[in-house]
């Protein structure tokens, strides 16, 4: 069974798999990353073959602290689909997840086709902005992975919620972020934690996408990165993220034992 098939089965069965042995995605560090994006392509294609639709892209490892913690030197790019979308205010069943974590994000709505880094600087590249919550759920046991492993695993992408779209004001890039669990702040931060300036996310996403031949389409979302550390998502938890000037987004993880309503 290929690594993509193994990861796809882990996703569908909500059962983690061991981290691949070193060298499973083989070659020089650059070749290893390239091969890992090929695995990610296959993994995403399985979702599309089941009728899901690509809705955007996401960046990971956007904070220097997290890169240092994980011993990696570059950002990673993943893809999100409509099958991962969680409506704002939803009551979310966690049975499809393995060991989910949540983190606050800034989400950009792309207004143009972005095939190159130059496109990211074009007028109208970002059409709107919104507060977001990302659910990450590594398909590997204990959330343990190398850079290539997590790229292959579509950067742990598992879910996302987006608040109401707001006009994009490039001057307002440094906004306060409150990340609440059950009505209490778990973390407070700033969108400046995302690459030092969240506007860089569009450029970095374009750089990575160009490297793997992915075109970012108008109407796609871009989850720019986490503004604070992630927290475990447990049954019964109400998650809310407020971004200064952009409003809030929230959902509640259904308590254990409660079926779909
Ligand atoms: O979205 C993210 O920043 C997470 C990327 C993957 C790393 C992880 O699963 O913690
Ligand atoms: Mg994220």
CSV table of C-alpha atoms and ligand atoms in Angstrom, one decimal:
chain,number,residue,atom,x,y,z
A,1,UNK,CA,0.0,0.0,0.0
A,2,UNK,CA,1.4,3.4,-0.9
A,3,UNK,CA,2.0,6.1,1.7
A,4,UNK,CA,-0.9,8.1,0.2
A,5,UNK,CA,-3.2,5.1,0.5
A,6,UNK,CA,-2.1,4.5,4.1
A,7,UNK,CA,-2.8,8.2,5.0
A,8,UNK,CA,-6.1,8.1,3.2
A,9,UNK,CA,-7.2,5.0,5.1
A,10,UNK,CA,-6.1,6.6,8.4
A,11,UNK,CA,-8.3,9.7,7.5
A,12,UNK,CA,-11.3,7.6,6.6
A,13,UNK,CA,-11.1,5.3,9.6
A,14,UNK,CA,-9.9,7.9,12.1
A,15,UNK,CA,-7.1,5.7,13.2
A,16,UNK,CA,-3.5,7.0,13.4
A,17,UNK,CA,-0.7,5.2,11.6
A,18,UNK,CA,3.0,4.9,12.6
A,19,UNK,CA,5.4,7.6,11.3
A,20,UNK,CA,7.1,6.1,8.2
A,21,UNK,CA,10.6,4.9,8.8
A,22,UNK,CA,13.3,7.5,7.8
A,23,UNK,CA,13.9,7.4,4.1
A,24,UNK,CA,10.4,6.1,3.2
A,25,UNK,CA,10.1,9.3,1.1
A,26,UNK,CA,13.6,9.1,-0.2
A,27,UNK,CA,16.3,11.3,-1.7
A,28,UNK,CA,18.1,14.6,-1.0
A,29,UNK,CA,16.3,17.0,1.3
A,30,UNK,CA,14.9,18.8,-1.8
A,31,UNK,CA,13.9,15.6,-3.6
A,32,UNK,CA,12.4,14.3,-0.4
A,33,UNK,CA,10.2,17.4,-0.1
A,34,UNK,CA,9.3,17.2,-3.8
A,35,UNK,CA,8.3,13.5,-3.4
A,36,UNK,CA,6.3,14.4,-0.3
A,37,UNK,CA,4.2,16.9,-2.3
A,38,UNK,CA,3.6,14.2,-4.8
A,39,UNK,CA,2.2,12.0,-2.1
A,40,UNK,CA,0.1,15.0,-0.9
A,41,UNK,CA,-1.2,15.3,-4.5
A,42,UNK,CA,-2.3,11.6,-4.5
A,43,UNK,CA,-3.9,12.0,-1.0
A,44,UNK,CA,-5.9,15.1,-2.1
A,45,UNK,CA,-6.9,13.4,-5.3
A,46,UNK,CA,-8.5,10.5,-3.3
A,47,UNK,CA,-10.8,13.1,-1.6
A,48,UNK,CA,-11.6,14.7,-5.0
A,49,UNK,CA,-12.4,11.2,-6.4
A,50,UNK,CA,-14.9,10.9,-3.6
A,51,UNK,CA,-16.7,14.1,-4.8
A,52,UNK,CA,-15.0,16.7,-2.6
A,53,UNK,CA,-14.1,20.0,-4.2
A,54,UNK,CA,-10.9,22.0,-3.6
A,55,UNK,CA,-11.7,25.2,-1.7
A,56,UNK,CA,-8.2,26.6,-1.0
A,57,UNK,CA,-4.8,26.2,0.5
A,58,UNK,CA,-3.2,26.6,3.9
A,59,UNK,CA,0.2,27.4,5.2
A,60,UNK,CA,1.9,25.7,8.1
A,61,UNK,CA,4.9,26.4,10.2
A,62,UNK,CA,4.4,30.1,9.8
A,63,UNK,CA,5.9,30.9,13.2
A,64,UNK,CA,9.6,30.8,13.8
A,65,UNK,CA,8.9,29.2,17.3
A,66,UNK,CA,7.1,26.3,15.8
A,67,UNK,CA,9.7,25.8,13.0
A,68,UNK,CA,12.4,25.7,15.7
A,69,UNK,CA,10.3,23.4,17.9
A,70,UNK,CA,9.8,20.9,15.0
A,71,UNK,CA,13.4,21.3,13.7
A,72,UNK,CA,12.3,22.4,10.2
A,73,UNK,CA,13.5,25.3,8.1
A,74,UNK,CA,10.7,26.0,5.7
A,75,UNK,CA,7.0,26.7,5.6
A,76,UNK,CA,4.6,24.0,4.2
A,77,UNK,CA,1.6,24.2,1.9
A,78,UNK,CA,-1.5,22.1,2.1
A,79,UNK,CA,-4.9,22.0,0.5
A,80,UNK,CA,-8.4,22.2,1.9
A,81,UNK,CA,-11.6,20.9,0.5
A,82,UNK,CA,-15.3,21.5,1.1
A,83,UNK,CA,-15.4,18.2,3.0
A,84,UNK,CA,-13.3,19.9,5.7
A,85,UNK,CA,-15.5,23.0,6.0
A,86,UNK,CA,-17.2,23.6,9.4
A,87,UNK,CA,-20.0,26.2,9.3
A,88,UNK,CA,-19.6,29.1,11.7
A,89,UNK,CA,-21.6,28.3,14.8
A,90,UNK,CA,-21.8,24.6,14.0
A,91,UNK,CA,-22.2,21.7,16.4
A,92,UNK,CA,-19.3,19.5,15.3
A,93,UNK,CA,-19.2,15.7,15.6
A,94,UNK,CA,-15.6,14.7,16.5
A,95,UNK,CA,-15.9,11.0,15.6
A,96,UNK,CA,-14.3,11.5,12.2
A,97,UNK,CA,-11.1,12.9,13.8
A,98,UNK,CA,-8.1,11.1,15.5
A,99,UNK,CA,-6.6,13.6,17.9
A,100,UNK,CA,-7.7,17.0,16.7
A,101,UNK,CA,-6.2,20.3,17.7
A,102,UNK,CA,-7.5,23.8,17.0
A,103,UNK,CA,-5.7,27.0,16.2
A,104,UNK,CA,-6.7,30.6,15.3
A,105,UNK,CA,-6.0,31.7,11.8
A,106,UNK,CA,-6.5,34.7,9.5
A,107,UNK,CA,-8.2,33.6,6.3
A,108,UNK,CA,-7.7,35.4,3.0
A,109,UNK,CA,-10.2,35.2,0.1
A,110,UNK,CA,-8.1,35.2,-3.1
A,111,UNK,CA,-9.4,37.6,-5.8
A,112,UNK,CA,-7.1,36.6,-8.6
A,113,UNK,CA,-5.5,33.5,-10.2
A,114,UNK,CA,-2.0,33.2,-8.5
A,115,UNK,CA,0.4,31.1,-10.5
A,116,UNK,CA,3.6,33.0,-9.7
A,117,UNK,CA,5.1,35.1,-6.9
A,118,UNK,CA,4.6,38.2,-9.0
A,119,UNK,CA,0.8,37.4,-9.2
A,120,UNK,CA,0.7,37.6,-5.3
A,121,UNK,CA,1.7,41.3,-5.5
A,122,UNK,CA,-0.9,42.2,-8.1
A,123,UNK,CA,-3.8,44.5,-7.2
A,124,UNK,CA,-6.8,42.5,-6.1
A,125,UNK,CA,-4.8,39.3,-5.2
A,126,UNK,CA,-6.7,39.4,-1.9
A,127,UNK,CA,-10.4,40.2,-2.1
A,128,UNK,CA,-11.5,39.9,1.5
A,129,UNK,CA,-10.3,38.7,4.9
A,130,UNK,CA,-12.0,36.8,7.8
A,131,UNK,CA,-11.2,35.3,11.2
A,132,UNK,CA,-10.7,31.6,11.1
A,133,UNK,CA,-10.2,28.4,13.1
A,134,UNK,CA,-8.2,25.5,11.7
A,135,UNK,CA,-8.5,21.9,12.9
A,136,UNK,CA,-5.3,20.0,12.5
A,137,UNK,CA,-5.3,16.3,12.9
A,138,UNK,CA,-2.1,14.5,12.1
A,139,UNK,CA,-2.7,11.0,10.7
A,140,UNK,CA,0.5,9.9,12.4
A,141,UNK,CA,0.5,8.5,15.9
A,142,UNK,CA,1.3,11.0,18.6
A,143,UNK,CA,1.5,13.9,16.1
A,144,UNK,CA,5.1,12.8,15.4
A,145,UNK,CA,6.4,13.5,11.9
A,146,UNK,CA,9.4,14.8,9.9
A,147,UNK,CA,9.0,17.7,7.5
A,148,UNK,CA,8.4,15.3,4.5
A,149,UNK,CA,6.0,13.2,6.6
A,150,UNK,CA,3.7,16.2,7.4
A,151,UNK,CA,3.8,17.5,3.8
A,152,UNK,CA,2.8,14.1,2.6
A,153,UNK,CA,-0.1,14.2,5.2
A,154,UNK,CA,-1.4,17.3,3.6
A,155,UNK,CA,0.0,19.4,6.5
A,156,UNK,CA,-2.4,17.8,9.0
A,157,UNK,CA,-5.3,19.6,7.4
A,158,UNK,CA,-8.6,18.3,8.7
A,159,UNK,CA,-11.1,21.1,9.1
A,160,UNK,CA,-11.6,24.9,9.1
A,161,UNK,CA,-14.3,27.4,10.0
A,162,UNK,CA,-14.4,30.9,8.5
A,163,UNK,CA,-16.2,33.9,10.0
A,164,UNK,CA,-17.9,36.6,7.9
A,165,UNK,CA,-15.8,38.2,5.2
A,166,UNK,CA,-14.6,41.7,5.8
A,167,UNK,CA,-13.1,44.2,3.3
A,168,UNK,CA,-9.3,43.6,2.9
A,169,UNK,CA,-7.4,46.6,4.3
A,170,UNK,CA,-3.7,45.9,3.7
A,171,UNK,CA,-2.7,48.6,6.2
A,172,UNK,CA,-4.5,46.8,9.0
A,173,UNK,CA,-2.2,43.8,9.3
A,174,UNK,CA,-1.3,43.8,13.0
A,175,UNK,CA,-4.5,42.8,14.8
A,176,UNK,CA,-5.1,41.4,18.2
A,177,UNK,CA,-6.3,37.8,18.4
A,178,UNK,CA,-8.2,36.2,21.3
A,179,UNK,CA,-8.5,32.4,21.2
A,180,UNK,CA,-11.2,31.2,23.6
A,181,UNK,CA,-12.0,27.7,24.8
A,182,UNK,CA,-15.3,27.4,26.7
A,183,UNK,CA,-15.5,31.2,27.1
A,184,UNK,CA,-12.0,31.6,28.6
A,185,UNK,CA,-9.0,32.9,26.8
A,186,UNK,CA,-6.6,30.1,26.1
A,187,UNK,CA,-4.2,32.4,24.2
A,188,UNK,CA,-4.0,36.0,23.2
A,189,UNK,CA,-1.8,37.0,20.4
A,190,UNK,CA,-1.4,39.1,17.3
A,191,UNK,CA,-1.7,38.4,13.6
A,192,UNK,CA,1.9,39.7,13.4
A,193,UNK,CA,2.9,36.2,14.7
A,194,UNK,CA,2.1,34.9,11.3
A,195,UNK,CA,5.4,35.4,9.4
A,196,UNK,CA,5.9,38.7,11.2
A,197,UNK,CA,3.3,40.1,8.9
A,198,UNK,CA,0.3,38.0,7.7
A,199,UNK,CA,0.4,39.7,4.3
A,200,UNK,CA,3.5,37.7,3.6
A,201,UNK,CA,1.4,34.6,3.6
A,202,UNK,CA,0.1,35.3,0.1
A,203,UNK,CA,3.6,35.7,-1.2
A,204,UNK,CA,4.9,32.6,0.6
A,205,UNK,CA,1.9,30.5,-0.6
A,206,UNK,CA,2.6,31.6,-4.1
A,207,UNK,CA,6.3,30.7,-3.8
A,208,UNK,CA,5.5,27.2,-2.5
A,209,UNK,CA,2.6,26.7,-5.0
A,210,UNK,CA,4.8,27.8,-7.9
A,211,UNK,CA,7.5,25.3,-6.8
A,212,UNK,CA,5.0,22.4,-7.0
A,213,UNK,CA,3.1,23.6,-10.0
A,214,UNK,CA,-0.1,24.4,-8.1
A,215,UNK,CA,-2.2,27.4,-9.2
A,216,UNK,CA,-4.1,29.2,-6.5
A,217,UNK,CA,-7.5,30.0,-8.0
A,218,UNK,CA,-9.7,33.1,-7.5
A,219,UNK,CA,-12.4,32.3,-4.9
A,220,UNK,CA,-10.0,30.0,-3.0
A,221,UNK,CA,-9.4,30.5,0.7
A,222,UNK,CA,-5.9,30.9,2.0
A,223,UNK,CA,-5.4,29.9,5.7
A,224,UNK,CA,-2.5,32.2,6.4
A,225,UNK,CA,-1.2,30.4,9.5
A,226,UNK,CA,-1.7,30.2,13.3
A,227,UNK,CA,-1.5,33.3,15.4
A,228,UNK,CA,-1.1,31.4,18.7
A,229,UNK,CA,-0.2,27.8,19.7
A,230,UNK,CA,-2.7,25.1,18.9
A,231,UNK,CA,-4.8,23.4,21.6
A,232,UNK,CA,-6.4,19.9,21.8
A,233,UNK,CA,-10.0,19.8,20.7
A,234,UNK,CA,-12.0,17.7,23.1
A,235,UNK,CA,-15.7,16.7,23.1
A,236,UNK,CA,-18.0,19.4,24.5
A,237,UNK,CA,-15.6,22.3,24.0
A,238,UNK,CA,-16.8,25.6,22.6
A,239,UNK,CA,-14.1,27.2,20.4
A,240,UNK,CA,-14.2,30.8,19.6
A,241,UNK,CA,-11.7,33.1,17.8
A,242,UNK,CA,-12.0,36.8,17.7
A,243,UNK,CA,-9.7,38.9,15.5
A,244,UNK,CA,-9.7,42.6,16.3
A,245,UNK,CA,-11.7,44.5,13.7
A,246,UNK,CA,-12.7,41.3,11.8
A,247,UNK,CA,-15.2,39.8,14.2
A,248,UNK,CA,-15.4,36.2,15.4
A,249,UNK,CA,-16.0,32.7,14.4
A,250,UNK,CA,-16.9,29.7,16.6
A,251,UNK,CA,-18.1,26.1,16.8
A,252,UNK,CA,-18.9,23.6,19.5
A,253,UNK,CA,-17.5,20.1,19.6
A,254,UNK,CA,-20.4,17.8,20.3
A,255,UNK,CA,-20.2,16.1,23.7
A,256,UNK,CA,-19.0,12.5,23.7
A,257,UNK,CA,-21.8,10.0,23.1
A,258,UNK,CA,-24.2,12.5,21.4
A,259,UNK,CA,-24.9,11.4,17.9
A,260,UNK,CA,-25.5,13.6,14.8
A,261,UNK,CA,-28.7,15.7,15.2
B,1,LIG,O1,-1.4,24.5,10.2
B,1,LIG,C1,-0.3,24.3,10.8
B,1,LIG,O2,0.4,25.2,11.1
B,1,LIG,C2,0.0,22.9,11.2
B,1,LIG,C3,0.9,22.3,10.1
B,1,LIG,C4,1.3,20.9,10.5
B,1,LIG,C5,2.0,20.7,11.8
B,1,LIG,C6,1.1,20.2,12.8
B,1,LIG,O3,0.4,19.3,12.6
B,1,LIG,O4,1.3,20.7,14.0
B,2,LIG,MG1,-2.8,26.2,10.6
